[in-house]
Amino acid sequence: MIAVDARNTSRTCPLAAGGCGHIAKENRVTQAKFECVKCGLVENADTVGALNVLQRAGLLL
Ligand SMILES: [Zn+2]
């Protein structure tokens, strides 16, 4: 079990998906949609959260 700080995972622009890593609550447009206010990356919000958790756990390089 890897402990991961899950805070901000759903509002951080996912580097793993080609994003910029920008953190802003405005990135989370709706419950289902993520759109980065800085680089414009659009992704499913659940996917963004999952990618960021994996990245923090060191499972993505
Ligand atoms: Zn971004």
Tab-separated table of C-alpha atoms and ligand atoms in Angstrom:
chain	number	residue	atom	x	y	z
A	1	MET	CA	0.000	0.000	0.000
A	2	ILE	CA	1.382	3.329	-1.027
A	3	ALA	CA	0.161	6.359	0.869
A	4	VAL	CA	-0.672	9.169	-1.502
A	5	ASP	CA	-1.761	12.661	-0.657
A	6	ALA	CA	-4.919	12.914	-2.714
A	7	ARG	CA	-5.480	16.621	-2.170
A	8	ASN	CA	-5.790	18.609	-5.390
A	9	THR	CA	-5.529	15.510	-7.557
A	10	SER	CA	-8.758	16.383	-9.332
A	11	ARG	CA	-7.742	19.987	-9.987
A	12	THR	CA	-4.107	19.561	-10.978
A	13	CYS	CA	-3.311	19.664	-14.692
A	14	PRO	CA	-1.952	16.136	-15.309
A	15	LEU	CA	1.644	16.048	-16.516
A	16	ALA	CA	1.006	12.409	-17.366
A	17	ALA	CA	-1.530	13.482	-19.996
A	18	GLY	CA	0.657	16.195	-21.491
A	19	GLY	CA	-0.569	18.908	-19.147
A	20	CYS	CA	1.377	21.645	-17.361
A	21	GLY	CA	0.932	20.751	-13.685
A	22	HIS	CA	-0.979	23.940	-12.916
A	23	ILE	CA	-3.172	23.664	-9.809
A	24	ALA	CA	-6.384	25.688	-9.663
A	25	LYS	CA	-9.886	24.954	-8.501
A	26	GLU	CA	-11.043	26.695	-11.690
A	27	ASN	CA	-9.528	23.792	-13.645
A	28	ARG	CA	-12.411	21.665	-12.461
A	29	VAL	CA	-15.218	22.967	-14.635
A	30	THR	CA	-17.859	20.464	-13.576
A	31	GLN	CA	-17.976	17.210	-11.634
A	32	ALA	CA	-17.192	15.334	-14.847
A	33	LYS	CA	-15.022	17.742	-16.810
A	34	PHE	CA	-11.498	19.079	-16.311
A	35	GLU	CA	-10.206	22.013	-18.352
A	36	CYS	CA	-6.899	23.642	-17.455
A	37	VAL	CA	-7.162	27.445	-17.263
A	38	LYS	CA	-3.458	27.768	-18.080
A	39	CYS	CA	-2.729	25.388	-20.977
A	40	GLY	CA	-6.259	24.511	-22.099
A	41	LEU	CA	-5.951	20.747	-21.644
A	42	VAL	CA	-9.403	19.141	-21.599
A	43	GLU	CA	-9.855	15.724	-20.014
A	44	ASN	CA	-12.356	13.634	-18.117
A	45	ALA	CA	-12.164	14.706	-14.457
A	46	ASP	CA	-12.003	11.135	-13.184
A	47	THR	CA	-9.143	10.381	-15.564
A	48	VAL	CA	-7.268	13.454	-14.359
A	49	GLY	CA	-7.667	12.424	-10.727
A	50	ALA	CA	-6.486	8.892	-11.439
A	51	LEU	CA	-3.471	10.058	-13.447
A	52	ASN	CA	-2.409	12.481	-10.737
A	53	VAL	CA	-2.721	9.848	-8.016
A	54	LEU	CA	-0.602	7.432	-10.064
A	55	GLN	CA	1.963	10.124	-10.723
A	56	ARG	CA	2.243	11.003	-7.029
A	57	ALA	CA	2.636	7.324	-6.198
A	58	GLY	CA	5.607	7.220	-8.557
A	59	LEU	CA	3.941	4.792	-10.918
A	60	LEU	CA	4.252	7.115	-13.895
A	61	LEU	CA	7.508	8.563	-15.134
B	1	ZN	ZN	-2.393	22.815	-17.880
